[in-house]
Tab-separated table of C-alpha atoms and ligand atoms in Angstrom:
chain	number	residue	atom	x	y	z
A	451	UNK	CA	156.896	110.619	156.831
A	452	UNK	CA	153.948	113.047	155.668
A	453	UNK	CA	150.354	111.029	154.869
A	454	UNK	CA	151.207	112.283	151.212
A	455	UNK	CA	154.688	110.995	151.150
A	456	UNK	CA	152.999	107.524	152.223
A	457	UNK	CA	150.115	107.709	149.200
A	458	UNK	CA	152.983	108.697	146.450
A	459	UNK	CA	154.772	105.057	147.470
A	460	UNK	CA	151.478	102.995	146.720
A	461	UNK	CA	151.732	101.181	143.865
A	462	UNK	CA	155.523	100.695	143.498
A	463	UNK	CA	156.649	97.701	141.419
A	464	UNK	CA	158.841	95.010	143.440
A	465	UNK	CA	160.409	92.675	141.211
A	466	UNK	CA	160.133	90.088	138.434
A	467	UNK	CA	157.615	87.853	139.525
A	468	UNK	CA	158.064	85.028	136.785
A	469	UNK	CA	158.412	84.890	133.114
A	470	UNK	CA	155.393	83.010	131.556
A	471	UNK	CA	156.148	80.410	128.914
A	472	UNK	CA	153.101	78.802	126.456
A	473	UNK	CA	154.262	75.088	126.006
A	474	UNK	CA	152.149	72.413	124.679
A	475	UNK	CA	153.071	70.041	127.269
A	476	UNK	CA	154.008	70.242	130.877
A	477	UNK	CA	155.705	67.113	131.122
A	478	UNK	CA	157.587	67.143	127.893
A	479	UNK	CA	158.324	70.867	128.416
A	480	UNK	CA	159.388	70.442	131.996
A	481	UNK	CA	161.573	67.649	131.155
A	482	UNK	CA	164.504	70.336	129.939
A	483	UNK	CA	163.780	72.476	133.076
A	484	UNK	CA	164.745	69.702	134.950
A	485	UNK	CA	167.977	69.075	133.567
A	486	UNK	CA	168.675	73.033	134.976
A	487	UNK	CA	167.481	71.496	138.121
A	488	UNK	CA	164.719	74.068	137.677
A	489	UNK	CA	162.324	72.045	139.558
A	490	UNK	CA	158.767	72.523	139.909
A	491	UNK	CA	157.654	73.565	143.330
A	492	UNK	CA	154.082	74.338	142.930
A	493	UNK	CA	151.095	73.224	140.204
A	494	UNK	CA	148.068	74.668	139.998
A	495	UNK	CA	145.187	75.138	137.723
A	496	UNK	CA	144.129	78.239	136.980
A	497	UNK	CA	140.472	78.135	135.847
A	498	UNK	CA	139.897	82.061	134.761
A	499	UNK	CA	142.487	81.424	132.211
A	500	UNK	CA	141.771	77.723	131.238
A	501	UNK	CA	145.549	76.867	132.355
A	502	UNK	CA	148.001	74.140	134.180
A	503	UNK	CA	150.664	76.230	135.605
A	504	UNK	CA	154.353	74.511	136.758
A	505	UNK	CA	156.320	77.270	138.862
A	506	UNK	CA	160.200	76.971	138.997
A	507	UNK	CA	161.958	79.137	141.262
A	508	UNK	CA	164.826	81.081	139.261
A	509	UNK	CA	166.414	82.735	142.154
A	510	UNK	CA	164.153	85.715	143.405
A	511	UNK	CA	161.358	85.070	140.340
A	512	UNK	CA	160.313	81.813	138.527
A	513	UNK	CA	159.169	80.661	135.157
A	514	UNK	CA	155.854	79.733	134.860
A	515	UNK	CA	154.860	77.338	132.500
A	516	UNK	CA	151.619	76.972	131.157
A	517	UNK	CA	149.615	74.681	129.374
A	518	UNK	CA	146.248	75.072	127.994
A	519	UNK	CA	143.649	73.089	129.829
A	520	UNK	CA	140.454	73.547	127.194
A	521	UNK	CA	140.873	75.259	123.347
A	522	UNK	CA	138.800	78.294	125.313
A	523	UNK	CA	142.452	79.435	127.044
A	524	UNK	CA	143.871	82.406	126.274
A	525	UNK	CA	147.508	80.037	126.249
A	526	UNK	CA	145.439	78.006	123.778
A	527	UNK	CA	144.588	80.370	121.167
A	528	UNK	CA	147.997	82.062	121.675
A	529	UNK	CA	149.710	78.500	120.572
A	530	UNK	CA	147.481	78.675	117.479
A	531	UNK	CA	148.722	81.431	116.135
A	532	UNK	CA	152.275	81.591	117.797
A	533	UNK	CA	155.360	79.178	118.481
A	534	UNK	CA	155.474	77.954	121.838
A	535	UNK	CA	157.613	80.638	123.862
A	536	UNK	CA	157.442	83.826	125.960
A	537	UNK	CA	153.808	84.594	127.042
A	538	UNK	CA	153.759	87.218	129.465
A	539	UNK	CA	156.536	89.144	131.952
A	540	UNK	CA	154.621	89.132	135.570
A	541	UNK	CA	155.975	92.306	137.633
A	542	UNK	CA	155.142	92.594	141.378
A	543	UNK	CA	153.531	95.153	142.824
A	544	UNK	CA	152.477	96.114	146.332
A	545	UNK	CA	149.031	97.385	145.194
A	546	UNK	CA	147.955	96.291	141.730
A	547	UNK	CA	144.917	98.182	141.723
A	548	UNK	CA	147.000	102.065	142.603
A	549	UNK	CA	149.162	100.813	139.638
A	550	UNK	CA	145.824	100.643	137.569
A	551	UNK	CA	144.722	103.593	138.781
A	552	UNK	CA	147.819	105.782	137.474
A	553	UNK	CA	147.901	103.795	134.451
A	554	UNK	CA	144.524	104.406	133.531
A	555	UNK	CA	144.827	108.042	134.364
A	556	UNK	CA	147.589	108.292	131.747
A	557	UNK	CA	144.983	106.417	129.022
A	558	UNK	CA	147.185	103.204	129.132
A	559	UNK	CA	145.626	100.505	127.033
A	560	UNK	CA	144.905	97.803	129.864
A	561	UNK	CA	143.413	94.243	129.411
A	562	UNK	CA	141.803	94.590	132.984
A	563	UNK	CA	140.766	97.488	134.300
A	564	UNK	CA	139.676	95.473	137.473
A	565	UNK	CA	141.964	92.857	138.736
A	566	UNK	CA	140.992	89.233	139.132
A	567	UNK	CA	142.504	85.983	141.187
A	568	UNK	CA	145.441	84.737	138.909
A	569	UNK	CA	147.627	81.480	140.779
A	570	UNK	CA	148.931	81.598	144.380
A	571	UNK	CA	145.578	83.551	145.038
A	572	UNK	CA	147.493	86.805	143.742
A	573	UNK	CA	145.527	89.381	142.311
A	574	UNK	CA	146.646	90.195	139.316
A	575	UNK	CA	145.956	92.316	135.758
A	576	UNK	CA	147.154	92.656	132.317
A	577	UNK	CA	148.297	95.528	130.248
A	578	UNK	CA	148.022	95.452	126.442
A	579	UNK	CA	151.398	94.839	124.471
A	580	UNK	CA	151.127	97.908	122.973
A	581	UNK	CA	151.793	99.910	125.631
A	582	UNK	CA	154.724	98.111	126.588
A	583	UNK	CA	156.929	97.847	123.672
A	584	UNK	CA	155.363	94.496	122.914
A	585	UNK	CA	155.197	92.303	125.805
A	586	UNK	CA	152.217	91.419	127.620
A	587	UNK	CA	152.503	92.447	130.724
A	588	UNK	CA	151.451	90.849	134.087
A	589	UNK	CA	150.827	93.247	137.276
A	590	UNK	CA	150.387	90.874	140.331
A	591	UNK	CA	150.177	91.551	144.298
A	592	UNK	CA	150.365	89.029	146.679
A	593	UNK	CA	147.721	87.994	148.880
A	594	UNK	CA	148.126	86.778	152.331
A	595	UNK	CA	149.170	83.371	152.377
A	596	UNK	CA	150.564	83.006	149.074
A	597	UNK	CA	154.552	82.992	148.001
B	1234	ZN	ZN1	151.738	84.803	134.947
């Protein structure tokens, strides 16, 4: 394989990470997961975004639930004005920051132009809904050490 054959496969989206639900409540929330036997294998607070976050494995992605932790949160002010529901689509990528790159080049409406450290320690970035056709989009890469 040619060094420009290599470059041209940077930046290559992977799978569905997780599907990211607004709830008010973790525990009441989570309660219905259960019954799917949808159980929560990893909490974490997320303090750039002001959020408790319950992961679920779903086969190869998860759902994320999240919970506001402070009336700051972006989950927070998204409850105000919204039902409970689909927040965000997360999309994997094997370098978030090539992905922004070409998307920028193209004059793609991003949230972040830089990436920052979302949960598991993945770096991650949003793009705006209206580039989409209207979901917010998550780009994450893993990190060493994270799942
Ligand atoms: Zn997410």
């Amino acid at each position: 394989m040619s060094q420009t054959e290599t470059e041209e496969k940077k930046g290559r989206v992977l799978r569905i990470a997780h599907l990211g639900i607004a709830v008010e409540s973790l525990g009441k929330n989570g309660a219905f997961y259960d019954l799917l036997d949808l159980v929560e294998t990893h909490r974490e607070e997320v303090d750039s975004q002001k959020v408790l976050t319950s992961f679920r494995p779903v086969g190869e992605s998860f759902f994320e639930l999240l919970e506001p932790t402070s009336p700051e949160s972006p989950i927070a002010k998204y409850l105000q004005k919204n039902r409970p529901g689909i927040h965000h689509v997360c999309l994997e990528v094997d370098d978030v920051r090539a992905v922004l790159a070409r998307l920028k080049e193209k004059g793609v409406r991003l949230i972040n132009e830089e990436p920052f450290e979302g949960a598991h320690s993945c770096l991650v970035a949003f793009v705006h809904p209206s580039a989409t056709g209207g979901i917010l989009l998550e780009l994450s890469q893993k990190m060493g050490g994270g799942h």
